PDB file of C-alpha atoms in Angstrom:
ATOM      1  CA  MET T   1       0.000   0.000   0.000  1.00 91.00           C
ATOM      2  CA  SER T   2       3.016   2.295   0.317  1.00 90.00           C
ATOM      3  CA  TYR T   3       2.968   2.562  -3.497  1.00 91.00           C
ATOM      4  CA  VAL T   4      -0.617   3.883  -3.576  1.00 95.00           C
ATOM      5  CA  PHE T   5      -0.614   7.661  -3.990  1.00 96.00           C
ATOM      6  CA  GLY T   6      -4.276   8.179  -3.142  1.00 97.00           C
ATOM      7  CA  TYR T   7      -7.956   7.660  -3.859  1.00 97.00           C
ATOM      8  CA  THR T   8     -10.539   9.528  -5.897  1.00 97.00           C
ATOM      9  CA  GLY T   9     -14.007   9.129  -7.348  1.00 96.00           C
ATOM     10  CA  ASN T  10     -14.860   7.774 -10.778  1.00 94.00           C
ATOM     11  CA  ASN T  11     -18.028   7.701 -12.822  1.00 92.00           C
ATOM     12  CA  ASP T  12     -17.702   4.316 -14.545  1.00 87.00           C
ATOM     13  CA  ILE T  13     -19.811   4.996 -17.645  1.00 86.00           C
ATOM     14  CA  SER T  14     -20.162   2.289 -20.299  1.00 85.00           C
ATOM     15  CA  ASP T  15     -21.629   2.246 -23.794  1.00 84.00           C
ATOM     16  CA  ARG T  16     -23.992  -0.720 -23.336  1.00 82.00           C
ATOM     17  CA  HIS T  17     -24.755  -0.985 -27.068  1.00 85.00           C
ATOM     18  CA  LEU T  18     -21.075  -1.584 -27.860  1.00 89.00           C
ATOM     19  CA  GLN T  19     -20.703  -3.844 -24.837  1.00 85.00           C
ATOM     20  CA  LYS T  20     -23.480  -6.132 -26.108  1.00 88.00           C
ATOM     21  CA  LYS T  21     -22.214  -5.987 -29.699  1.00 92.00           C
ATOM     22  CA  ASP T  22     -18.586  -6.742 -28.793  1.00 92.00           C
ATOM     23  CA  GLY T  23     -19.322  -9.281 -26.071  1.00 86.00           C
ATOM     24  CA  GLN T  24     -16.773  -7.695 -23.716  1.00 83.00           C
ATOM     25  CA  PHE T  25     -16.103  -4.354 -22.043  1.00 84.00           C
ATOM     26  CA  THR T  26     -12.879  -2.888 -23.462  1.00 86.00           C
ATOM     27  CA  ARG T  27     -14.189  -0.668 -26.265  1.00 88.00           C
ATOM     28  CA  ALA T  28     -17.442   0.130 -24.426  1.00 88.00           C
ATOM     29  CA  LYS T  29     -15.519   1.597 -21.476  1.00 86.00           C
ATOM     30  CA  SER T  30     -12.637   3.268 -23.280  1.00 86.00           C
ATOM     31  CA  PHE T  31     -13.930   6.353 -25.099  1.00 84.00           C
ATOM     32  CA  PRO T  32     -12.916   9.832 -23.935  1.00 84.00           C
ATOM     33  CA  THR T  33     -15.360  11.304 -21.376  1.00 84.00           C
ATOM     34  CA  LEU T  34     -16.573   7.872 -20.164  1.00 86.00           C
ATOM     35  CA  LYS T  35     -14.425   7.841 -17.015  1.00 89.00           C
ATOM     36  CA  PRO T  36     -14.532  11.238 -15.261  1.00 92.00           C
ATOM     37  CA  LEU T  37     -12.343  11.269 -12.135  1.00 94.00           C
ATOM     38  CA  GLY T  38     -12.354  13.524  -9.103  1.00 96.00           C
ATOM     39  CA  PRO T  39     -12.968  15.832  -7.435  1.00 96.00           C
ATOM     40  CA  VAL T  40      -9.634  15.433  -5.573  1.00 97.00           C
ATOM     41  CA  ILE T  41      -7.041  12.772  -4.812  1.00 97.00           C
ATOM     42  CA  GLU T  42      -7.245  11.935  -1.115  1.00 97.00           C
ATOM     43  CA  THR T  43      -4.027  10.519   0.326  1.00 96.00           C
ATOM     44  CA  GLU T  44      -5.239   9.848   3.889  1.00 95.00           C
ATOM     45  CA  LEU T  45      -8.133   7.391   3.651  1.00 95.00           C
ATOM     46  CA  ASP T  46      -9.018   3.839   4.692  1.00 95.00           C
ATOM     47  CA  PRO T  47     -10.191   2.517   1.292  1.00 95.00           C
ATOM     48  CA  ASN T  48     -11.923  -0.478   2.867  1.00 95.00           C
ATOM     49  CA  GLN T  49     -14.458   1.566   4.871  1.00 95.00           C
ATOM     50  CA  VAL T  50     -15.830   4.359   2.663  1.00 96.00           C
ATOM     51  CA  ASP T  51     -19.479   5.263   2.038  1.00 96.00           C
ATOM     52  CA  ILE T  52     -20.413   5.708  -1.655  1.00 95.00           C
ATOM     53  CA  LYS T  53     -23.573   7.244  -3.102  1.00 96.00           C
ATOM     54  CA  LEU T  54     -24.650   7.993  -6.692  1.00 95.00           C
ATOM     55  CA  SER T  55     -27.619  10.180  -7.633  1.00 96.00           C
ATOM     56  CA  ILE T  56     -29.109  10.857 -11.045  1.00 96.00           C
ATOM     57  CA  ASN T  57     -31.183  14.022 -11.314  1.00 97.00           C
ATOM     58  CA  GLY T  58     -31.310  14.130  -7.504  1.00 96.00           C
ATOM     59  CA  GLU T  59     -32.593  10.547  -7.081  1.00 96.00           C
ATOM     60  CA  VAL T  60     -30.297   8.146  -5.193  1.00 96.00           C
ATOM     61  CA  ARG T  61     -29.643   5.125  -7.424  1.00 95.00           C
ATOM     62  CA  GLN T  62     -26.676   3.536  -5.673  1.00 94.00           C
ATOM     63  CA  HIS T  63     -25.661   3.587  -2.015  1.00 95.00           C
ATOM     64  CA  SER T  64     -23.056   1.263  -0.594  1.00 95.00           C
ATOM     65  CA  ASN T  65     -19.756   1.068   1.234  1.00 95.00           C
ATOM     66  CA  THR T  66     -16.374  -0.239   0.122  1.00 94.00           C
ATOM     67  CA  ASN T  67     -16.569  -2.801   2.927  1.00 94.00           C
ATOM     68  CA  ASP T  68     -19.160  -4.494   0.676  1.00 93.00           C
ATOM     69  CA  LEU T  69     -16.579  -5.123  -2.063  1.00 92.00           C
ATOM     70  CA  ILE T  70     -16.010  -8.814  -2.744  1.00 91.00           C
ATOM     71  CA  HIS T  71     -12.244  -8.317  -2.299  1.00 92.00           C
ATOM     72  CA  LYS T  72     -10.386  -5.799  -0.152  1.00 94.00           C
ATOM     73  CA  ILE T  73      -8.482  -3.052  -1.975  1.00 95.00           C
ATOM     74  CA  GLU T  74      -5.119  -4.632  -1.073  1.00 96.00           C
ATOM     75  CA  ALA T  75      -6.170  -7.929  -2.699  1.00 96.00           C
ATOM     76  CA  LEU T  76      -7.352  -6.114  -5.841  1.00 95.00           C
ATOM     77  CA  ILE T  77      -3.969  -4.417  -6.181  1.00 95.00           C
ATOM     78  CA  VAL T  78      -2.202  -7.767  -5.824  1.00 96.00           C
ATOM     79  CA  LYS T  79      -4.409  -9.333  -8.537  1.00 96.00           C
ATOM     80  CA  VAL T  80      -3.869  -6.440 -10.948  1.00 96.00           C
ATOM     81  CA  THR T  81      -0.101  -6.456 -10.465  1.00 96.00           C
ATOM     82  CA  GLU T  82       0.023 -10.201 -11.130  1.00 97.00           C
ATOM     83  CA  VAL T  83      -0.935  -9.522 -14.753  1.00 97.00           C
ATOM     84  CA  MET T  84       0.411  -6.027 -15.474  1.00 96.00           C
ATOM     85  CA  THR T  85       2.961  -3.490 -14.361  1.00 96.00           C
ATOM     86  CA  LEU T  86       1.533  -0.370 -12.779  1.00 95.00           C
ATOM     87  CA  ASN T  87       3.297   2.955 -13.227  1.00 96.00           C
ATOM     88  CA  PRO T  88       2.927   6.260 -11.372  1.00 94.00           C
ATOM     89  CA  GLY T  89      -0.347   7.847 -12.434  1.00 94.00           C
ATOM     90  CA  ASP T  90      -2.099   4.569 -13.285  1.00 95.00           C
ATOM     91  CA  VAL T  91      -5.636   4.203 -11.963  1.00 95.00           C
ATOM     92  CA  ILE T  92      -7.440   1.063 -10.778  1.00 95.00           C
ATOM     93  CA  ILE T  93     -11.226   1.341 -10.933  1.00 91.00           C
ATOM     94  CA  THR T  94     -12.906  -1.094  -8.541  1.00 88.00           C
ATOM     95  CA  GLY T  95     -16.378  -1.259 -10.073  1.00 77.00           C
ATOM     96  CA  THR T  96     -19.780  -0.100  -8.975  1.00 80.00           C
ATOM     97  CA  PRO T  97     -22.500  -1.065  -6.503  1.00 83.00           C
ATOM     98  CA  SER T  98     -25.822  -2.442  -7.711  1.00 81.00           C
ATOM     99  CA  GLY T  99     -28.300   0.020  -9.156  1.00 82.00           C
ATOM    100  CA  VAL T 100     -26.783   0.880 -12.519  1.00 80.00           C
ATOM    101  CA  GLY T 101     -29.174   1.929 -15.238  1.00 86.00           C
ATOM    102  CA  PRO T 102     -29.469   3.782 -18.505  1.00 89.00           C
ATOM    103  CA  LEU T 103     -28.438   7.419 -18.792  1.00 92.00           C
ATOM    104  CA  ASN T 104     -29.992  10.038 -21.038  1.00 94.00           C
ATOM    105  CA  PRO T 105     -28.668  13.294 -22.469  1.00 94.00           C
ATOM    106  CA  GLY T 106     -29.201  16.035 -19.906  1.00 96.00           C
ATOM    107  CA  ASP T 107     -29.019  13.734 -16.874  1.00 96.00           C
ATOM    108  CA  ASP T 108     -27.091  15.222 -13.952  1.00 97.00           C
ATOM    109  CA  ILE T 109     -24.928  12.674 -12.136  1.00 96.00           C
ATOM    110  CA  GLU T 110     -23.484  13.195  -8.674  1.00 97.00           C
ATOM    111  CA  ILE T 111     -21.169  10.726  -6.982  1.00 96.00           C
ATOM    112  CA  GLU T 112     -20.423  11.327  -3.321  1.00 97.00           C
ATOM    113  CA  ILE T 113     -17.588   9.445  -1.669  1.00 97.00           C
ATOM    114  CA  GLU T 114     -16.979   9.794   2.048  1.00 97.00           C
ATOM    115  CA  GLY T 115     -13.670  11.535   2.728  1.00 97.00           C
ATOM    116  CA  ILE T 116     -13.225  12.537  -0.930  1.00 97.00           C
ATOM    117  CA  GLY T 117     -16.172  14.724  -1.893  1.00 98.00           C
ATOM    118  CA  LYS T 118     -18.608  15.005  -4.793  1.00 98.00           C
ATOM    119  CA  LEU T 119     -17.946  14.347  -8.478  1.00 97.00           C
ATOM    120  CA  LYS T 120     -20.593  15.968 -10.667  1.00 97.00           C
ATOM    121  CA  ASN T 121     -21.066  15.618 -14.396  1.00 94.00           C
ATOM    122  CA  GLN T 122     -23.822  15.871 -16.978  1.00 95.00           C
ATOM    123  CA  VAL T 123     -24.590  13.436 -19.778  1.00 92.00           C
ATOM    124  CA  ILE T 124     -24.227  15.010 -23.205  1.00 89.00           C
ATOM    125  CA  GLU T 125     -24.915  13.373 -26.535  1.00 82.00           C
TER     126      GLU T 125
END
């Protein structure tokens, strides 16, 4: 964990049409603007005990805690580094709680992560 610089929020947006067409996630998750990060990088945080909430147009759609992750953050880092080399500035995205759904142009998304803050973005076509 001494190699981890810090933690931030991420809006893990996917193009579901491409995901279904391709049969896997790479292209559907890799376009510019599909992974906004922020609002800050927090360097003093217990990543295994953080409250997470996502709202769309003011309605809470996801609410969970990182202690609900299947694997602890340390174990995820070990698994990732077994198959690839991480360099300074690389980001590991852990996934999302249940409650995902379709987004529409004009939707306002707010992700609130305890100890980090709020990441806000709007869906544009």
